[in-house]
Coordinates of C-alpha atoms in Angstrom, one line a residue:
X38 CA 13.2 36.9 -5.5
X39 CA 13.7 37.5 -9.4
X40 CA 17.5 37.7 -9.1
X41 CA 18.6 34.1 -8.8
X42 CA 16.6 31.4 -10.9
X43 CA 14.0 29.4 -9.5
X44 CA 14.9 25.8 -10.5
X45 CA 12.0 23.6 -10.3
X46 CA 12.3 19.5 -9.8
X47 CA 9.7 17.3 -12.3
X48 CA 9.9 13.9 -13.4
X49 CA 9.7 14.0 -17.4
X50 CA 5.7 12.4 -18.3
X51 CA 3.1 14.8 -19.5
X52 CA 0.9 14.7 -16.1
X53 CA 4.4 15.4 -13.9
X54 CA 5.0 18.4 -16.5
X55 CA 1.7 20.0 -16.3
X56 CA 2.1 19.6 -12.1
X57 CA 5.5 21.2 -12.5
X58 CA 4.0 23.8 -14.8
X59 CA 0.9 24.4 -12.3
X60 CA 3.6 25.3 -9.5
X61 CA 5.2 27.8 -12.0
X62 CA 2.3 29.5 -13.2
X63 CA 0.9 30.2 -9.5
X64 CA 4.4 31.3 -8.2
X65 CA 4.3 33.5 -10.9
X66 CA 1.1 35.1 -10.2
X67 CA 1.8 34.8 -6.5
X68 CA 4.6 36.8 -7.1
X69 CA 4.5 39.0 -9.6
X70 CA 7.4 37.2 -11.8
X71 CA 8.2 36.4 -15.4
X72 CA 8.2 32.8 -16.6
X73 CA 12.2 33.4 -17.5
X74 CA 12.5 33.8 -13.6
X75 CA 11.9 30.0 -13.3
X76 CA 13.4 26.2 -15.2
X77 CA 11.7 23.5 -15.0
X78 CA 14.5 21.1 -14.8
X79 CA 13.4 17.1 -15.5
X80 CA 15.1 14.3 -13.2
X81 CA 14.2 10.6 -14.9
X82 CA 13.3 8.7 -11.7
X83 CA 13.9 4.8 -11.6
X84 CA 10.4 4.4 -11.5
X85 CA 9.8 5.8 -15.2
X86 CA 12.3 3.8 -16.3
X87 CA 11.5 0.2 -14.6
X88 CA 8.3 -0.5 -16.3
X89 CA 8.8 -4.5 -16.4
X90 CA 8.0 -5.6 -12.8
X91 CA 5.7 -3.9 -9.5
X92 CA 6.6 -0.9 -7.5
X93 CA 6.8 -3.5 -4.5
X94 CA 9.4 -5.9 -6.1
X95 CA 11.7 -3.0 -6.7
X96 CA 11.8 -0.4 -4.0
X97 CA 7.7 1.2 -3.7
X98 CA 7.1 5.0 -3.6
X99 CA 10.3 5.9 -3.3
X100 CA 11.4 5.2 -6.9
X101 CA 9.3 8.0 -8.2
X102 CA 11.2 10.3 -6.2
X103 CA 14.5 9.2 -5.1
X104 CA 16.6 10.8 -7.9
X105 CA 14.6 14.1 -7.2
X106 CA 15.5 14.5 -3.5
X107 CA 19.2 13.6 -4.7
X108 CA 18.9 16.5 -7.0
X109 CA 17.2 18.8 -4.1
X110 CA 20.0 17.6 -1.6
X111 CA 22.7 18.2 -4.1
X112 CA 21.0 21.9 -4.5
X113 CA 20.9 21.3 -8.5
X114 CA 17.3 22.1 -7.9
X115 CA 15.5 24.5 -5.4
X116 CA 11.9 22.7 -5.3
X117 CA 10.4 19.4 -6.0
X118 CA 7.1 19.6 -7.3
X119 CA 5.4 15.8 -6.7
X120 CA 2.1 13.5 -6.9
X121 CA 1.7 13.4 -3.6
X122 CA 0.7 10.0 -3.4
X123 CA 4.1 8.7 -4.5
X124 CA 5.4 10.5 -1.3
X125 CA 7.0 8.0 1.4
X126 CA 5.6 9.0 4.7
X127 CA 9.4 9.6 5.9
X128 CA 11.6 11.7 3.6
X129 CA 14.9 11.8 3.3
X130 CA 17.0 13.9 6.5
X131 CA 16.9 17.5 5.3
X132 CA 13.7 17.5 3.1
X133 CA 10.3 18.3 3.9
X134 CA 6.6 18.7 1.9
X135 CA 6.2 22.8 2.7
X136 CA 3.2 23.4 0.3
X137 CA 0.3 21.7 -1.1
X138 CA -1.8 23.2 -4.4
X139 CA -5.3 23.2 -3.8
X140 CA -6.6 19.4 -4.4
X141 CA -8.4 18.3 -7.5
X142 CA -11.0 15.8 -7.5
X143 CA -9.9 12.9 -5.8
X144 CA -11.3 10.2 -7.2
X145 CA -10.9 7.0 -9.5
X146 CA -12.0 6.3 -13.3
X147 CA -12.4 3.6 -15.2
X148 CA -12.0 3.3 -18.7
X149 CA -13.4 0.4 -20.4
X150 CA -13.0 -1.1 -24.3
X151 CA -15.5 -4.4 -23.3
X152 CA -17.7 -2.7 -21.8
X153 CA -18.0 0.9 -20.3
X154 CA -18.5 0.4 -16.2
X155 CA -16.4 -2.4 -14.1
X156 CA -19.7 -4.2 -13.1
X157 CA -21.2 -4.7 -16.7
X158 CA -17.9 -6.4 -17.8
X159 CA -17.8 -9.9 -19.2
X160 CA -17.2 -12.7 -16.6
X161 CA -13.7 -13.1 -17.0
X162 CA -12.5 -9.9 -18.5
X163 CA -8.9 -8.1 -17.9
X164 CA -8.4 -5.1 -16.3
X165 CA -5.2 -3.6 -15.8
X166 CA -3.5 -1.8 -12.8
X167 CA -0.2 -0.9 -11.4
X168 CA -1.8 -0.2 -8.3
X169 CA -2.4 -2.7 -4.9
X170 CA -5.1 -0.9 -4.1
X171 CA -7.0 -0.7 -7.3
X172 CA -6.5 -4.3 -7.9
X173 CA -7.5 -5.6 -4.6
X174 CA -11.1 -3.5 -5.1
X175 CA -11.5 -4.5 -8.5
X176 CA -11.2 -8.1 -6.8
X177 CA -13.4 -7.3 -3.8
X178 CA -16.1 -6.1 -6.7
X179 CA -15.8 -8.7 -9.4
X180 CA -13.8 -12.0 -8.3
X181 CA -14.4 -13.3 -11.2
X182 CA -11.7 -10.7 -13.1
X183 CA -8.7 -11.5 -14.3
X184 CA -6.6 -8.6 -12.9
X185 CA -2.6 -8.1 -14.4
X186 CA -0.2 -5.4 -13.7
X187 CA -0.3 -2.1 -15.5
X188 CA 2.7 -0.3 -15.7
X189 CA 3.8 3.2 -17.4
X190 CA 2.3 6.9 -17.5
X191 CA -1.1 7.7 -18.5
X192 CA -0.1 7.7 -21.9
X193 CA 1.7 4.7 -22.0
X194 CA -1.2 3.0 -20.2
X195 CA -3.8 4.2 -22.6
X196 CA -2.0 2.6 -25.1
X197 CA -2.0 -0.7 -24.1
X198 CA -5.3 -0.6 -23.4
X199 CA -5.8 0.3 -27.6
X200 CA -3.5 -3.1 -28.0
X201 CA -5.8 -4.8 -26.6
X202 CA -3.7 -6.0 -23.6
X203 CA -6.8 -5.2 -21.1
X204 CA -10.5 -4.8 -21.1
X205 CA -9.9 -1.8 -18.8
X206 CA -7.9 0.2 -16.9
X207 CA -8.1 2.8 -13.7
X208 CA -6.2 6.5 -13.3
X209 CA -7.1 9.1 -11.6
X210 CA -9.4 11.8 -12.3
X211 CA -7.4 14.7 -11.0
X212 CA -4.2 13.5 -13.4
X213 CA -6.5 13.5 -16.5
X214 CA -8.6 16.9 -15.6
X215 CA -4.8 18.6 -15.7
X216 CA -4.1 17.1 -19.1
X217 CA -7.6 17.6 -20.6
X218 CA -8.1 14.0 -20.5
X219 CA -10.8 13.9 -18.3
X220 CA -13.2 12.7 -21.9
X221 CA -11.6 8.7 -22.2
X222 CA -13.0 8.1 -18.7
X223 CA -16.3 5.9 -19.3
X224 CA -17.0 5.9 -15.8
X225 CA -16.6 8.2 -12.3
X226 CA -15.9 6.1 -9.1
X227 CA -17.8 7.5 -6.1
X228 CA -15.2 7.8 -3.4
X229 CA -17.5 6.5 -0.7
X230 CA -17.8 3.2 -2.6
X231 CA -14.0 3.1 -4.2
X232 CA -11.9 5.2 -2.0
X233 CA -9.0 6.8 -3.6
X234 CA -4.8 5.9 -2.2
X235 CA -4.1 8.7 0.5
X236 CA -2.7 12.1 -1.2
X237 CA -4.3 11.2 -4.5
X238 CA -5.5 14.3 -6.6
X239 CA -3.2 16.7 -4.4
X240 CA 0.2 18.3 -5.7
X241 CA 2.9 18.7 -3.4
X242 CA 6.3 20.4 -3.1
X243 CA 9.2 19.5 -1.4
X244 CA 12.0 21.6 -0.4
X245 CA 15.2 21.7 1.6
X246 CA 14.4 22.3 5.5
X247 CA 15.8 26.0 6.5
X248 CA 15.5 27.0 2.9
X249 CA 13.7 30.6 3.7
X250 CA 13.8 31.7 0.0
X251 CA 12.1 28.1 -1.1
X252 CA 10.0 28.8 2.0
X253 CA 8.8 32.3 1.1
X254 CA 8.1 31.2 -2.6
X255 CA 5.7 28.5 -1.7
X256 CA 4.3 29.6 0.9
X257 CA 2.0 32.2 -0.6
X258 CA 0.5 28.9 -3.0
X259 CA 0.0 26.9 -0.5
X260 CA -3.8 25.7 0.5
X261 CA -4.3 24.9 4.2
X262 CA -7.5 22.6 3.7
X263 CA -5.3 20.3 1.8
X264 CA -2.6 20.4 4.0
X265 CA -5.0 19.4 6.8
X266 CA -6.1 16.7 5.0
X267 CA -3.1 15.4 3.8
X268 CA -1.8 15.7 7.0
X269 CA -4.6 12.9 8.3
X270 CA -4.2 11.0 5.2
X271 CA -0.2 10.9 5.8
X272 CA -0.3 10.0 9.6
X273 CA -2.8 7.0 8.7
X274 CA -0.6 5.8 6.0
X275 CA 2.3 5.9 8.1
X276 CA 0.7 4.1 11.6
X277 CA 0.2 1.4 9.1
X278 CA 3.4 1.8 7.7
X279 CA 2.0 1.9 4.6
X280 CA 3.4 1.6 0.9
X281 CA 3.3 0.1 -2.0
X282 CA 3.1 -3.0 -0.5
X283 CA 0.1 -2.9 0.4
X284 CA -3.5 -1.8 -0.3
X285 CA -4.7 0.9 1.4
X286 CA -7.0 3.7 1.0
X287 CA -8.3 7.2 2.7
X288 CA -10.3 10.0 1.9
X289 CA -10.1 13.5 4.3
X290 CA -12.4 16.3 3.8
X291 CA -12.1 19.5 5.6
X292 CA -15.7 21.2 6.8
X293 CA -16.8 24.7 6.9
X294 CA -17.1 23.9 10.2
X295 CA -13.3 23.8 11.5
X296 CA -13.5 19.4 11.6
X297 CA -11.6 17.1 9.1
X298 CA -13.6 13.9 8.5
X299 CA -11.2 11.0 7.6
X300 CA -12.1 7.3 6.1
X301 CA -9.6 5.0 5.6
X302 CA -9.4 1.6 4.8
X303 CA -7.7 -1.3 4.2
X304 CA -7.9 -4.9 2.2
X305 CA -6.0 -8.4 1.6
X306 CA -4.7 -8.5 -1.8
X307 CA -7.1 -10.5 -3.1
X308 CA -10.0 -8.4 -2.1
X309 CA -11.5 -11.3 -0.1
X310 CA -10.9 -9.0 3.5
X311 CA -11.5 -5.6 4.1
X312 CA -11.7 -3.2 7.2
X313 CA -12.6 0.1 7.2
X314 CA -13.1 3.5 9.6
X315 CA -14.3 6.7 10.3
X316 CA -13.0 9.3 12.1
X317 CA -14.1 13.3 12.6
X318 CA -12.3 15.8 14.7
X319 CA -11.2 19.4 14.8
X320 CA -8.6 20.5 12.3
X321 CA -5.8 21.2 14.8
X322 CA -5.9 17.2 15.4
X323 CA -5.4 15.8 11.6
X324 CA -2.5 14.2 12.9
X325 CA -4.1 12.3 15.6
X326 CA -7.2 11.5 13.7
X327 CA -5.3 10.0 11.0
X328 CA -3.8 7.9 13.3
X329 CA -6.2 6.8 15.7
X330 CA -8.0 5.8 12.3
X331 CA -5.1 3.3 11.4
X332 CA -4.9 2.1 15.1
X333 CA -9.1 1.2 14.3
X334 CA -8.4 -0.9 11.5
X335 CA -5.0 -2.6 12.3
X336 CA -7.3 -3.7 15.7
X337 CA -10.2 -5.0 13.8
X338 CA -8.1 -6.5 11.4
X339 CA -5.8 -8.3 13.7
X340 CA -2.0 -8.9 13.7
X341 CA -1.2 -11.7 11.5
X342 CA -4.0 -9.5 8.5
X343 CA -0.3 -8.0 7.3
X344 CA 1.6 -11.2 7.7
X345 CA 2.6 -12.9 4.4
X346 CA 2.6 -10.4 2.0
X347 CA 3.7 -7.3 3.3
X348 CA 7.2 -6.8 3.6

């Protein structure tokens, strides 16, 4: 496995270098190899560079990861390493996800400059998210924010939240633990109560189908729990047809016990409706439970809950 190098896909940011790094260093141990056996090559995506406008007015998910399946297809690049919540539920013809790291903690923060926790903010404060489904919670929880869109990496995030452009902000836990972050977060969002986008806190890598040297690297990093849960996570996103469009949550845990427990949710932009399920089963049916969870909520939410502002 040492004689050719082992050319690894990354988008440029801090967080999607420490991922890309992650993959490297377990390979490594995995297999026994020397650092020089790998590159970690860095593929600017059209979503790091269109920072002015939302994911949903210029193309969703895909534009974090469009210009790294080109450069998979192309064979620049052996692997893709990826967030996997920026993963479309249907990749590209050739390409599929064959590993998942063990997930970190899946859940939300919030860090706060008027005041540390979203319910002791001033009536009328701003808060500051790229994401549908933070936005539409943080409006469920307080209607009486103002919410604006945050775009950018963590750091560039942060950093408007020091100008003063927002009282607040939300990342993800997992992205900061991996930078040593995890300290600016002045509060912890239980995942019951703020459930976190489907895939969030998992890394993922993506490789050419057939590719049995790709297929033998990764294999012996990847986790099976997460891929279970992902798996039901995935199949509810994608029965709701899900994307950056619209907000959507889900949460699956695996048991001790052989069952993966799945709740998954969904709101109006505006936070005013919500509908939520939840759905336990044996591992071997992630698929269907993640499913027949999306088929539960698109029935008690009724066919015209979509209609409007979902493309």
């Amino acid at each position: 496995m040492a004689d050719k190098l082992i050319r690894i896909g990354t988008r440029g940011s801090q967080l999607a270098l420490a991922q890309a790094s992650e993959v490297r260093a377990r390979l490594m141990a995995a297999h026994g190899l020397p650092e020089e056996a790998f590159a970690i090559e860095v593929i600017s995506t059209s979503g790091d560079r269109i920072l002015d406008r939302p994911l949903s007015e210029v193309g969703g998910k895909g534009l974090f990861t469009k210009e790294i399946e080109v450069a998979l297809l192309e064979e620049r690049i052996d692997i893709a390493v990826h967030s996997s919540k920026d993963m479309a539920t249907a990749l590209p013809d050739g390409l599929s996800i064959s590993a998942f790291l063990p997930r970190e903690d899946v859940r939300d923060v919030f860090i706060g400059k008027a005041a540390p926790t979203i319910e002791t903010l001033p009536e009328g404060a701003t808060v500051g998210s790229a994401s549908l489904r933070r936005q539409a919670m943080i409006k469920r929880m307080r209607p009486d924010l103002n919410v604006i869109i945050f775009r950018g990496n963590v750091q560039t995030r942060l950093r408007k939240l020091e100008e003063g452009q927002a009282d607040g902000t939300l990342l993800a836990l997992a992205g900061l633990n991996r930078m040593d972050m995890a300290h600016v977060a002045t509060e912890v969002l239980s995942p019951e109560r703020f459930p976190p986008a489907p895939g969030q806190g998992a890394i993922c890598i993506e490789s050419r189908l057939g590719d049995e040297r790709a297929d033998g690297l990764v294999a012996a990093i990847s986790d099976q729990p997460t891929m279970v849960a992902l798996t039901a996570e995935r199949a509810f996103l994608a029965e709701l047809d899900g994307s950056c469009r619209t907000p959507i949550a889900a949460h699956a845990t695996v048991g001790d016990d052989g069952t993966v427990s799945l709740h998954g949710l969904i709101l109006k932009p505006d936070g005013s409706e919500m509908h939520e399920t939840h759905r336990t089963g044996v591992v071997e049916d992630a698929e269907m439970i993640g499913r027949l969870a999306g088929r539960d909520v698109l029935a008690a939410a009724g066919p015209d809950f979509f209609e409007g502002w979902a493309a």
